[in-house]
Amino acid sequence: MTRGVAVIGSSAGAAQAALTLAELGVEVKLITPSAALSLVDITEGAAVTSSEELLGIWPLFLRAASHPLVTLYTNSEVMAIEGKQGRFTIRATKYPRYVREDLCTGCGRCEEACSVQVPLLFDGRRVSHSAIHAPVLGAKTVPSAYYIEKKGVAPCRAACPLGINVQGFVSLLSKGKVDEALRLINEAAPLAGVLGRICTHPCEDNCKRGEVDSPVFIHALHRYAADNAPGGINYKRKAAAGYRREKIAIIGSGPAGLTAAWELARRGYSPTIFESHAVVGGMLATGIPRFRLPWEVRYREVEAIKALGVDIKTGVTVGRDVTISDLRERRYRAFFLAIGAHRSNKLNIPGEDLEGVVDGMSLLFALNMKVGAFVGSNIVVIGGGNSAVDSARAANRRSKGQVRIIYRRTAEEMTAVREEVEDAIREGISIEYLTAPVEILGDGNKVAGIRCQRMVMGEMEADGRRRAEPIPGIEFVIDADHVVVAIGQQPNTSLLNMRWLDVDSDNDTIKVDTLTLETGIPGIFAGGDCITGSNNVVDAVAAGLRAAESIDRYLRGRDLRRGRSREKPQVVEVDIRERDVSYYKRARMHAIPISRRMGNFEETNLGLPGEVVEREAGRCINCALCSECMECERVCELNAVFHKDSVCQVGIPAEIVIDFTTDDNGTNSYIRRREIAQSAPLQFTRPGIYKVDTGEGELTRASAIALKAAIELKSRELPRPKETDIAGVPDVYLEQTREEAEPASLGETRVGVVLCRCGGSISSVIDCNQVTNEVLQLPGVCNVLEISQACNEEGASMIVAQAAEWDLDKVVLAACRCCGLEQICFSCTDRRVMCQQNLSRGLPLGYDRNIEFVNIREQCAWVHQDDPVGATRKAIGIISSGVARARGSLAAASEERPVAEGVLVLGAGLCGLAAARNLADQGYSVEVISGPESDSATEQHSLEYVRRRDTLLKELEEQGILVRQWPQVLDLDGSPGSYEVVVKYQSQTSRSGAGAVILDIGQLTGEMPAGDGVIPRENLLGRILAHRRCSDAPNGGDTAALKSSAMKETAGIFIISTDAEDLPEEQVLKGAAVAARASAYIGQGVVSPRANAVTINSKLCRGCGDCAAICPYIEMKERGGGIACAYVDQALCLGCGACIAHCPTGAITQATQSNQQIIATLEALLGRAPIMVEVS
Amino acid sequence: MSKSEANVVVFACNWDGLSSVEAVAQAGLSYPASVKVVRVSCLSRLHQGLILKAFELGADGVMLLGCEPGKCQFDTDPALITQECEKARKLMRLLGLKEERLVLTHVPRGDGSHFVGRVTSFIAEIGQMRSAVPGGA
């Protein structure tokens, strides 16, 4: 098996080398660090370029990348080249594209749906693009498949204990997609309305926007999504979840219990929650005051969770009313203890049992549940956590007097949410910092005040907080008639009445494995405040999720630990300066005025007003670029988006390596890094590895080096493949004969129409139903098939099946491809080429010529998006024109002829000699005829030129090839594929066959009197040269090579011009490059005319010669009786059709664009009833 | 919308002409759906008969869209289409058609905005002709 050649790079040269090699029958691995082949450097992600230059080499890129022998490795950075010549293995890192190259059509719907805008400084202008985009903005690339810029995990998302895709939902809100935002939040966790209000939002603490001004108001946005999503809460079971019978008991309906139940229900279980209170929600109901978390919000969430299949039994205290053992007997198989921490910690100072001293939890319970509660007029709350602040604010709303908080440390150390503390102060609550209670004073019965100790901040403690130390001798008394002790809570595990439960002796928390939350008893898990002591809501929800995962694994008998960790995901590195930050201040949340808060428990904060939400969300700087909001995946009807794509290492075998990468920007030039480069055009760095300089003359160097590599491989007995081997025609169709595929006669032509939706990008503009209905009315159309994508294999097979099922003579494919020709023009795309290739593979031999392609994408749907009615009408017109053409089309020229192996080289300059040498090396028979140059011309050549020429002459001589002098007569007879060269020296005439002719006109023109003499004007070569002189177009070297990648070479005549300025080295390279093209031409073995070649009807020709005057390929021949007649060899015809326009008798026609076809097209497009096209 | 817009047939050469038509989609621009593009291999393929046929079939304007001089893929003499265009104009004068309804435009390769600019101003000119001479266009 051949290992082929690896070409590294994304420049035009790399493409040229790959194409040359492939055309010479060598398998090529084209490896590029970029997302696509392009002229511009796109390693930086995106750039904008002008199209003129790019389009010139576009056909080359496209032909190279889509050649069946070329495998393209995009996003692949070469890390090492192992092994030695003949047995290299290229180790490359292939970075993920996140979009499938085989499916993406580059329709751009994802780009529209993308909720992220990545800023970019271009030409000093601020522009932006979406996170999913084309490889180069505003320019065509191959492959055209989109790609996603993704940089790991945003800090906010990494900080979220629930793993909520914070950047994702924020970006969705920035696009006004509220339902989608809530759906994304609820993929990770429930209780959005709760979390959006009372979460301690570690996301905001980690928000990078905070380094610019202030963090994005994430929790307000979270709340906005929960409160305003038009679709409301809509919890769904996970798609893959079946129904699970195992019974699960969850003890406690707080955030941990509810969340565990939610997650288990999503996984197909029907868990039961046991709640000792009459209300559901645990602390959410009893501990969080209603002015922070209204009941309706909690109720809404609880109902949605119940709707998922969760049973909640209230008023049942497990351990008292029913025990765990009872439940086990009732076949409950797993348990989650989420009993919270409801027992308030004691101060353990004198006076704590006085009347008027209460704990925070009891006070909040009483006030929250509207149970009659005593509220004093001089209230002192002790503590610095959320429950202290909540107690103070709750009491303040019911009290006519003053409320104070005393806290032993400073404001900085308070664990309460900062905004809540600020609200408390705004509401008139004063906070005495560095104040610790020493004794609660009273009259022996009722509380009267607190004796306090002044504190000072001391050293750092183990938990990272500074220790508060008393200042000796400073004590004072604060009056109070109501003291609230809110210094944290402990769980009350004794209630559970479980003997074997392992509990911390200090604070009564349940001991668990922190990874799995399993207690010492298998099948019993615990989480939330009951394992941590009083804590925040988000950690409790996180525990619920963790417990659900463990319980699911436990019940399925899976390992509880495998693949899990408590580590935070790796956070993306963000350099704020790289981001273009729009300066908007953080939005403010509206709240009811202080005066209206007193005396009631109405919700204080009103949420963000709708009109500021998009802007606030837009403040996000999208740290990870792609936010994984999954909108692209949702809109892509072709399932081409693949977010799970990942980095992979590939080993690519190769016998020879050609490297085109440059390291000007420190980019991927593996070879340059390791070996000292010389400034010669071609560098041979170590055996088997070639380094080629990019830049001017790159294409020539590329062809030359490719040929060298191919010859090297051939010397290892690589068989020369024929064109048919390359085409890879499936065996099953080989038995089909050409006759079967011939179109039926006129009148019976059965036409089928295939309408491509292009993944919705066509069908979202054009009304496909209307098109189908109207197209079905057209004469000859027997069937219309609508498919989602025509350019992939599945689409091709549907078209093939349709053609067979309906016995179609012709198929009109309305998609993006716009012709059935082999040429690749500047408008062509990789999808169009792919479409053609898939169809050719699937259809019977030759049938693909019966497909009429019409473009309703770039030429209709995509440019008339604002006028769907007009676009639909126009599409019908375009398809009708295709149908009319298909019904009237002539059989295109398809005759194949063999190509002889000999080559004639005219002109023995360095170019010609080098070409001859390279062809001879491949075993082709070569004949070289020197130009008619004078001795004086030789004098002008440099020493280097002469030295090289002499060497080449000697080498040719060794191979038995002699350079002959310019003859008296030189004639070229025969036709493409088998020219006959007639050479006359005095009396001697020799004839030889040649498959290809190379003209080194740098050698010829200078010495040839223009237009006459040496090569007779009547001769084909003479006509071509004369035509060249008339047109001022540059035609040698790169231009000629580029043109032949656009239009397939059929004539086998290669003209190479050298400049006197060219260095000898460059001339030798040019010679090798043209030899490569000639070898590829001959190597095909056969040649057939272009499908758009003209035919001349000799019966209609009156011999005026107008056509021959404008086209060098048409010659006037005598047809007997002295009457002239125009004649063209179809393999010479380029297909421009100028002769048709100038033929006065209509003798010339073209199968692909006859007058009748053009007229039928006009009729269909202009809405005139399509006429039956006559076949002439 | 398209009702009021002039029906314009654009004969686009397959190379630079079509590339500028297609580049419109790439650039995210648009033009009226009343513009009908007919692809030909090269403008030299066209003769006056085909140009006049477009008018006969109801085109309000015909634009010949080809490559800039020296850019022809076939190295065809640019004079060929210029001459055909002149011949067609001569006949249009005879037929009483305003010769401004036929334009020959050379576009830079792949320049979508250039094409959109040309075709929209052409439509506007035709619109003016129509309103100036009732039924004249």
PDB file of N, CA and C in Angstrom, chain A residues 51-52 55-56 139-140 818-819 823 825-827 832 855 858-859 863-864 874 1027 1033 1035 1043 1046 1134-1138 1140-1141 1153-1155 1159 1163 1165 1168, chain B residues 9 14-16 18-19 22 24-26 30-33 35-42 44-47 50 53-54 57 71-75 80 109-110:
ATOM      1  N   SER A  51     -11.629  39.894  -2.718  1.00  0.00           N
ATOM      2  CA  SER A  51     -11.869  38.610  -3.344  1.00  0.00           C
ATOM      3  C   SER A  51     -11.138  38.424  -4.665  1.00  0.00           C
ATOM      4  N   GLU A  52     -10.712  39.523  -5.261  1.00  0.00           N
ATOM      5  CA  GLU A  52     -10.146  39.444  -6.614  1.00  0.00           C
ATOM      6  C   GLU A  52      -9.039  38.386  -6.702  1.00  0.00           C
ATOM      7  N   LEU A  55     -10.107  34.751  -5.751  1.00  0.00           N
ATOM      8  CA  LEU A  55     -10.904  34.028  -6.738  1.00  0.00           C
ATOM      9  C   LEU A  55     -10.042  33.494  -7.878  1.00  0.00           C
ATOM     10  N   GLY A  56      -8.942  34.183  -8.170  1.00  0.00           N
ATOM     11  CA  GLY A  56      -8.075  33.713  -9.233  1.00  0.00           C
ATOM     12  C   GLY A  56      -7.537  32.321  -8.959  1.00  0.00           C
ATOM     13  N   ALA A 139     -15.169  35.750   2.678  1.00  0.00           N
ATOM     14  CA  ALA A 139     -14.441  35.146   1.565  1.00  0.00           C
ATOM     15  C   ALA A 139     -14.767  33.667   1.508  1.00  0.00           C
ATOM     16  N   LYS A 140     -14.620  33.133   0.309  1.00  0.00           N
ATOM     17  CA  LYS A 140     -14.911  31.716   0.166  1.00  0.00           C
ATOM     18  C   LYS A 140     -13.697  30.899   0.596  1.00  0.00           C
ATOM     19  N   CYS A 818     -24.782  25.140 -10.335  1.00  0.00           N
ATOM     20  CA  CYS A 818     -25.473  25.790 -11.441  1.00  0.00           C
ATOM     21  C   CYS A 818     -25.049  25.301 -12.815  1.00  0.00           C
ATOM     22  N   CYS A 819     -24.173  24.349 -12.918  1.00  0.00           N
ATOM     23  CA  CYS A 819     -23.933  23.754 -14.227  1.00  0.00           C
ATOM     24  C   CYS A 819     -23.445  22.325 -14.038  1.00  0.00           C
ATOM     25  N   GLN A 823     -15.781  22.135 -15.586  1.00  0.00           N
ATOM     26  CA  GLN A 823     -14.994  23.309 -15.215  1.00  0.00           C
ATOM     27  C   GLN A 823     -15.303  23.735 -13.787  1.00  0.00           C
ATOM     28  N   CYS A 825     -15.503  27.227 -11.928  1.00  0.00           N
ATOM     29  CA  CYS A 825     -15.380  28.663 -12.134  1.00  0.00           C
ATOM     30  C   CYS A 825     -15.265  29.352 -10.777  1.00  0.00           C
ATOM     31  N   PHE A 826     -15.173  30.671 -10.811  1.00  0.00           N
ATOM     32  CA  PHE A 826     -14.935  31.422  -9.564  1.00  0.00           C
ATOM     33  C   PHE A 826     -16.142  31.362  -8.629  1.00  0.00           C
ATOM     34  N   SER A 827     -17.283  30.974  -9.170  1.00  0.00           N
ATOM     35  CA  SER A 827     -18.482  30.928  -8.333  1.00  0.00           C
ATOM     36  C   SER A 827     -18.661  29.576  -7.668  1.00  0.00           C
ATOM     37  N   ARG A 832     -20.840  22.284  -4.190  1.00  0.00           N
ATOM     38  CA  ARG A 832     -21.293  22.012  -5.559  1.00  0.00           C
ATOM     39  C   ARG A 832     -20.458  20.889  -6.167  1.00  0.00           C
ATOM     40  N   ASN A 855     -29.412  26.994  -9.906  1.00  0.00           N
ATOM     41  CA  ASN A 855     -29.084  27.543  -8.596  1.00  0.00           C
ATOM     42  C   ASN A 855     -30.238  28.389  -8.074  1.00  0.00           C
ATOM     43  N   GLU A 858     -27.684  30.854  -3.980  1.00  0.00           N
ATOM     44  CA  GLU A 858     -26.995  32.143  -4.099  1.00  0.00           C
ATOM     45  C   GLU A 858     -27.628  33.051  -5.151  1.00  0.00           C
ATOM     46  N   GLN A 859     -28.317  32.441  -6.129  1.00  0.00           N
ATOM     47  CA  GLN A 859     -28.880  33.276  -7.184  1.00  0.00           C
ATOM     48  C   GLN A 859     -30.365  33.567  -6.960  1.00  0.00           C
ATOM     49  N   VAL A 863     -30.407  35.975  -1.905  1.00  0.00           N
ATOM     50  CA  VAL A 863     -30.296  37.404  -2.213  1.00  0.00           C
ATOM     51  C   VAL A 863     -31.664  38.089  -2.263  1.00  0.00           C
ATOM     52  N   HIS A 864     -32.726  37.315  -1.999  1.00  0.00           N
ATOM     53  CA  HIS A 864     -34.051  37.934  -1.968  1.00  0.00           C
ATOM     54  C   HIS A 864     -34.764  37.599  -0.661  1.00  0.00           C
ATOM     55  N   LYS A 874     -39.520  33.732  -8.604  1.00  0.00           N
ATOM     56  CA  LYS A 874     -38.293  33.657  -9.388  1.00  0.00           C
ATOM     57  C   LYS A 874     -37.766  32.222  -9.402  1.00  0.00           C
ATOM     58  N   HIS A1027      -2.972  34.007 -32.161  1.00  0.00           N
ATOM     59  CA  HIS A1027      -4.073  34.435 -31.307  1.00  0.00           C
ATOM     60  C   HIS A1027      -3.536  35.005 -29.985  1.00  0.00           C
ATOM     61  N   ALA A1033      -3.448  39.258 -22.875  1.00  0.00           N
ATOM     62  CA  ALA A1033      -3.530  38.593 -21.575  1.00  0.00           C
ATOM     63  C   ALA A1033      -2.235  37.840 -21.274  1.00  0.00           C
ATOM     64  N   ASN A1035      -0.195  34.881 -20.250  1.00  0.00           N
ATOM     65  CA  ASN A1035      -0.694  33.527 -20.413  1.00  0.00           C
ATOM     66  C   ASN A1035       0.271  32.440 -19.975  1.00  0.00           C
ATOM     67  N   LYS A1043      -5.542  28.704 -15.134  1.00  0.00           N
ATOM     68  CA  LYS A1043      -6.640  28.532 -16.083  1.00  0.00           C
ATOM     69  C   LYS A1043      -6.936  27.050 -16.297  1.00  0.00           C
ATOM     70  N   ALA A1046      -9.098  25.724 -13.761  1.00  0.00           N
ATOM     71  CA  ALA A1046     -10.488  26.127 -13.909  1.00  0.00           C
ATOM     72  C   ALA A1046     -11.167  25.311 -15.013  1.00  0.00           C
ATOM     73  N   LEU A1134     -12.665  25.451 -26.376  1.00  0.00           N
ATOM     74  CA  LEU A1134     -12.751  25.863 -24.969  1.00  0.00           C
ATOM     75  C   LEU A1134     -14.194  26.093 -24.542  1.00  0.00           C
ATOM     76  N   GLY A1135     -15.077  26.256 -25.525  1.00  0.00           N
ATOM     77  CA  GLY A1135     -16.497  26.382 -25.194  1.00  0.00           C
ATOM     78  C   GLY A1135     -17.000  27.796 -24.991  1.00  0.00           C
ATOM     79  N   CYS A1136     -16.282  28.806 -25.462  1.00  0.00           N
ATOM     80  CA  CYS A1136     -16.746  30.182 -25.215  1.00  0.00           C
ATOM     81  C   CYS A1136     -18.008  30.481 -26.008  1.00  0.00           C
ATOM     82  N   GLY A1137     -18.136  29.892 -27.178  1.00  0.00           N
ATOM     83  CA  GLY A1137     -19.362  30.071 -27.961  1.00  0.00           C
ATOM     84  C   GLY A1137     -19.365  31.296 -28.852  1.00  0.00           C
ATOM     85  N   ALA A1138     -18.226  32.004 -28.940  1.00  0.00           N
ATOM     86  CA  ALA A1138     -18.185  33.213 -29.776  1.00  0.00           C
ATOM     87  C   ALA A1138     -18.480  32.874 -31.233  1.00  0.00           C
ATOM     88  N   ILE A1140     -20.526  30.754 -32.404  1.00  0.00           N
ATOM     89  CA  ILE A1140     -21.964  30.595 -32.642  1.00  0.00           C
ATOM     90  C   ILE A1140     -22.585  31.954 -32.940  1.00  0.00           C
ATOM     91  N   ALA A1141     -22.160  32.938 -32.128  1.00  0.00           N
ATOM     92  CA  ALA A1141     -22.729  34.272 -32.300  1.00  0.00           C
ATOM     93  C   ALA A1141     -22.385  34.844 -33.661  1.00  0.00           C
ATOM     94  N   GLN A1153     -25.462  25.248 -24.438  1.00  0.00           N
ATOM     95  CA  GLN A1153     -26.110  26.560 -24.528  1.00  0.00           C
ATOM     96  C   GLN A1153     -26.431  26.919 -25.977  1.00  0.00           C
ATOM     97  N   SER A1154     -27.374  26.164 -26.508  1.00  0.00           N
ATOM     98  CA  SER A1154     -27.821  26.471 -27.869  1.00  0.00           C
ATOM     99  C   SER A1154     -28.693  27.722 -27.817  1.00  0.00           C
ATOM    100  N   ASN A1155     -28.900  28.325 -28.970  1.00  0.00           N
ATOM    101  CA  ASN A1155     -29.801  29.471 -29.033  1.00  0.00           C
ATOM    102  C   ASN A1155     -31.156  29.121 -28.426  1.00  0.00           C
ATOM    103  N   ILE A1159     -33.045  30.882 -25.337  1.00  0.00           N
ATOM    104  CA  ILE A1159     -34.375  31.487 -25.507  1.00  0.00           C
ATOM    105  C   ILE A1159     -35.379  30.847 -24.550  1.00  0.00           C
ATOM    106  N   GLU A1163     -37.635  32.720 -21.781  1.00  0.00           N
ATOM    107  CA  GLU A1163     -39.096  32.580 -21.708  1.00  0.00           C
ATOM    108  C   GLU A1163     -39.541  32.171 -20.317  1.00  0.00           C
ATOM    109  N   LEU A1165     -37.875  32.478 -17.463  1.00  0.00           N
ATOM    110  CA  LEU A1165     -37.577  33.483 -16.450  1.00  0.00           C
ATOM    111  C   LEU A1165     -38.499  34.683 -16.555  1.00  0.00           C
ATOM    112  N   ARG A1168     -43.013  33.778 -19.664  1.00  0.00           N
ATOM    113  CA  ARG A1168     -43.744  33.347 -20.847  1.00  0.00           C
ATOM    114  C   ARG A1168     -43.839  31.830 -20.809  1.00  0.00           C
TER     115      ARG A1168
ATOM    116  N   VAL B   9     -33.083  41.503 -17.390  1.00  0.00           N
ATOM    117  CA  VAL B   9     -32.353  40.274 -17.694  1.00  0.00           C
ATOM    118  C   VAL B   9     -30.868  40.592 -17.664  1.00  0.00           C
ATOM    119  N   ASN B  14     -19.900  33.461 -17.486  1.00  0.00           N
ATOM    120  CA  ASN B  14     -19.751  32.434 -16.456  1.00  0.00           C
ATOM    121  C   ASN B  14     -18.634  32.737 -15.466  1.00  0.00           C
ATOM    122  N   TRP B  15     -17.703  33.607 -15.853  1.00  0.00           N
ATOM    123  CA  TRP B  15     -16.499  33.782 -15.033  1.00  0.00           C
ATOM    124  C   TRP B  15     -16.623  34.978 -14.121  1.00  0.00           C
ATOM    125  N   ASP B  16     -16.033  36.088 -14.487  1.00  0.00           N
ATOM    126  CA  ASP B  16     -16.072  37.232 -13.574  1.00  0.00           C
ATOM    127  C   ASP B  16     -17.478  37.786 -13.405  1.00  0.00           C
ATOM    128  N   LEU B  18     -20.505  36.176 -13.495  1.00  0.00           N
ATOM    129  CA  LEU B  18     -21.283  35.370 -12.549  1.00  0.00           C
ATOM    130  C   LEU B  18     -20.686  35.457 -11.138  1.00  0.00           C
ATOM    131  N   SER B  19     -19.362  35.548 -11.064  1.00  0.00           N
ATOM    132  CA  SER B  19     -18.744  35.586  -9.737  1.00  0.00           C
ATOM    133  C   SER B  19     -19.202  36.812  -8.959  1.00  0.00           C
ATOM    134  N   GLU B  22     -22.764  36.044  -7.769  1.00  0.00           N
ATOM    135  CA  GLU B  22     -22.775  35.102  -6.643  1.00  0.00           C
ATOM    136  C   GLU B  22     -22.208  35.736  -5.373  1.00  0.00           C
ATOM    137  N   VAL B  24     -22.798  38.444  -4.218  1.00  0.00           N
ATOM    138  CA  VAL B  24     -23.821  39.195  -3.501  1.00  0.00           C
ATOM    139  C   VAL B  24     -24.300  38.388  -2.291  1.00  0.00           C
ATOM    140  N   ALA B  25     -24.494  37.091  -2.524  1.00  0.00           N
ATOM    141  CA  ALA B  25     -24.949  36.231  -1.431  1.00  0.00           C
ATOM    142  C   ALA B  25     -23.871  36.140  -0.353  1.00  0.00           C
ATOM    143  N   GLN B  26     -22.649  36.008  -0.788  1.00  0.00           N
ATOM    144  CA  GLN B  26     -21.526  35.904   0.148  1.00  0.00           C
ATOM    145  C   GLN B  26     -21.442  37.150   1.041  1.00  0.00           C
ATOM    146  N   SER B  30     -28.447  42.147  -1.146  1.00  0.00           N
ATOM    147  CA  SER B  30     -29.586  41.645  -1.908  1.00  0.00           C
ATOM    148  C   SER B  30     -29.893  42.583  -3.058  1.00  0.00           C
ATOM    149  N   TYR B  31     -30.673  42.094  -3.995  1.00  0.00           N
ATOM    150  CA  TYR B  31     -31.164  42.924  -5.094  1.00  0.00           C
ATOM    151  C   TYR B  31     -32.569  42.442  -5.427  1.00  0.00           C
ATOM    152  N   PRO B  32     -33.333  43.225  -6.164  1.00  0.00           N
ATOM    153  CA  PRO B  32     -34.733  42.835  -6.399  1.00  0.00           C
ATOM    154  C   PRO B  32     -34.857  41.502  -7.146  1.00  0.00           C
ATOM    155  N   ALA B  33     -35.916  40.773  -6.814  1.00  0.00           N
ATOM    156  CA  ALA B  33     -36.135  39.462  -7.438  1.00  0.00           C
ATOM    157  C   ALA B  33     -36.540  39.597  -8.899  1.00  0.00           C
ATOM    158  N   VAL B  35     -34.752  40.821 -11.032  1.00  0.00           N
ATOM    159  CA  VAL B  35     -33.531  40.663 -11.819  1.00  0.00           C
ATOM    160  C   VAL B  35     -33.354  39.180 -12.142  1.00  0.00           C
ATOM    161  N   LYS B  36     -33.306  38.861 -13.438  1.00  0.00           N
ATOM    162  CA  LYS B  36     -33.192  37.459 -13.844  1.00  0.00           C
ATOM    163  C   LYS B  36     -31.817  37.251 -14.456  1.00  0.00           C
ATOM    164  N   VAL B  37     -31.080  36.330 -13.902  1.00  0.00           N
ATOM    165  CA  VAL B  37     -29.718  36.113 -14.384  1.00  0.00           C
ATOM    166  C   VAL B  37     -29.683  34.926 -15.349  1.00  0.00           C
ATOM    167  N   VAL B  38     -29.146  35.158 -16.520  1.00  0.00           N
ATOM    168  CA  VAL B  38     -28.963  34.079 -17.493  1.00  0.00           C
ATOM    169  C   VAL B  38     -27.460  33.896 -17.671  1.00  0.00           C
ATOM    170  N   ARG B  39     -27.003  32.706 -17.327  1.00  0.00           N
ATOM    171  CA  ARG B  39     -25.560  32.436 -17.391  1.00  0.00           C
ATOM    172  C   ARG B  39     -25.185  32.035 -18.813  1.00  0.00           C
ATOM    173  N   VAL B  40     -24.155  32.659 -19.339  1.00  0.00           N
ATOM    174  CA  VAL B  40     -23.588  32.221 -20.624  1.00  0.00           C
ATOM    175  C   VAL B  40     -22.090  32.020 -20.404  1.00  0.00           C
ATOM    176  N   SER B  41     -21.479  31.205 -21.259  1.00  0.00           N
ATOM    177  CA  SER B  41     -20.071  30.896 -21.035  1.00  0.00           C
ATOM    178  C   SER B  41     -19.208  32.150 -21.124  1.00  0.00           C
ATOM    179  N   CYS B  42     -19.575  33.027 -22.055  1.00  0.00           N
ATOM    180  CA  CYS B  42     -18.790  34.230 -22.290  1.00  0.00           C
ATOM    181  C   CYS B  42     -19.731  35.201 -22.981  1.00  0.00           C
ATOM    182  N   SER B  44     -19.202  36.875 -25.419  1.00  0.00           N
ATOM    183  CA  SER B  44     -19.047  36.767 -26.866  1.00  0.00           C
ATOM    184  C   SER B  44     -19.981  35.714 -27.460  1.00  0.00           C
ATOM    185  N   ARG B  45     -20.577  34.907 -26.602  1.00  0.00           N
ATOM    186  CA  ARG B  45     -21.552  33.929 -27.057  1.00  0.00           C
ATOM    187  C   ARG B  45     -22.830  34.613 -27.557  1.00  0.00           C
ATOM    188  N   LEU B  46     -23.073  35.814 -27.072  1.00  0.00           N
ATOM    189  CA  LEU B  46     -24.341  36.482 -27.367  1.00  0.00           C
ATOM    190  C   LEU B  46     -24.293  37.198 -28.703  1.00  0.00           C
ATOM    191  N   HIS B  47     -25.440  37.214 -29.354  1.00  0.00           N
ATOM    192  CA  HIS B  47     -25.554  38.029 -30.547  1.00  0.00           C
ATOM    193  C   HIS B  47     -26.797  38.876 -30.424  1.00  0.00           C
ATOM    194  N   LEU B  50     -30.288  37.338 -29.695  1.00  0.00           N
ATOM    195  CA  LEU B  50     -30.635  36.897 -28.342  1.00  0.00           C
ATOM    196  C   LEU B  50     -30.942  38.088 -27.436  1.00  0.00           C
ATOM    197  N   LYS B  53     -34.282  39.270 -28.280  1.00  0.00           N
ATOM    198  CA  LYS B  53     -35.276  38.293 -27.852  1.00  0.00           C
ATOM    199  C   LYS B  53     -35.704  38.582 -26.415  1.00  0.00           C
ATOM    200  N   ALA B  54     -34.739  38.967 -25.609  1.00  0.00           N
ATOM    201  CA  ALA B  54     -35.066  39.272 -24.212  1.00  0.00           C
ATOM    202  C   ALA B  54     -36.081  40.405 -24.140  1.00  0.00           C
ATOM    203  N   LEU B  57     -39.484  39.257 -25.207  1.00  0.00           N
ATOM    204  CA  LEU B  57     -40.175  38.447 -24.204  1.00  0.00           C
ATOM    205  C   LEU B  57     -40.561  39.261 -22.969  1.00  0.00           C
ATOM    206  N   LYS B  71      -9.239  40.160 -18.716  1.00  0.00           N
ATOM    207  CA  LYS B  71      -9.504  39.133 -17.713  1.00  0.00           C
ATOM    208  C   LYS B  71     -10.221  37.926 -18.309  1.00  0.00           C
ATOM    209  N   CYS B  72     -10.531  37.977 -19.592  1.00  0.00           N
ATOM    210  CA  CYS B  72     -11.355  36.914 -20.170  1.00  0.00           C
ATOM    211  C   CYS B  72     -10.661  35.564 -20.059  1.00  0.00           C
ATOM    212  N   GLN B  73     -11.402  34.600 -19.604  1.00  0.00           N
ATOM    213  CA  GLN B  73     -10.881  33.254 -19.424  1.00  0.00           C
ATOM    214  C   GLN B  73     -10.535  32.613 -20.772  1.00  0.00           C
ATOM    215  N   PHE B  74     -11.210  33.087 -21.820  1.00  0.00           N
ATOM    216  CA  PHE B  74     -10.984  32.499 -23.143  1.00  0.00           C
ATOM    217  C   PHE B  74     -10.086  33.378 -24.010  1.00  0.00           C
ATOM    218  N   ASP B  75      -9.607  34.470 -23.475  1.00  0.00           N
ATOM    219  CA  ASP B  75      -8.839  35.457 -24.238  1.00  0.00           C
ATOM    220  C   ASP B  75      -9.600  35.934 -25.463  1.00  0.00           C
ATOM    221  N   LEU B  80     -15.707  41.975 -29.677  1.00  0.00           N
ATOM    222  CA  LEU B  80     -16.814  41.181 -30.217  1.00  0.00           C
ATOM    223  C   LEU B  80     -18.139  41.567 -29.570  1.00  0.00           C
ATOM    224  N   ARG B 109     -13.837  41.080 -10.705  1.00  0.00           N
ATOM    225  CA  ARG B 109     -14.131  39.702 -10.304  1.00  0.00           C
ATOM    226  C   ARG B 109     -14.597  39.631  -8.847  1.00  0.00           C
ATOM    227  N   GLY B 110     -15.722  38.981  -8.663  1.00  0.00           N
ATOM    228  CA  GLY B 110     -16.193  38.704  -7.297  1.00  0.00           C
ATOM    229  C   GLY B 110     -16.622  39.923  -6.508  1.00  0.00           C
TER     230      GLY B 110
END
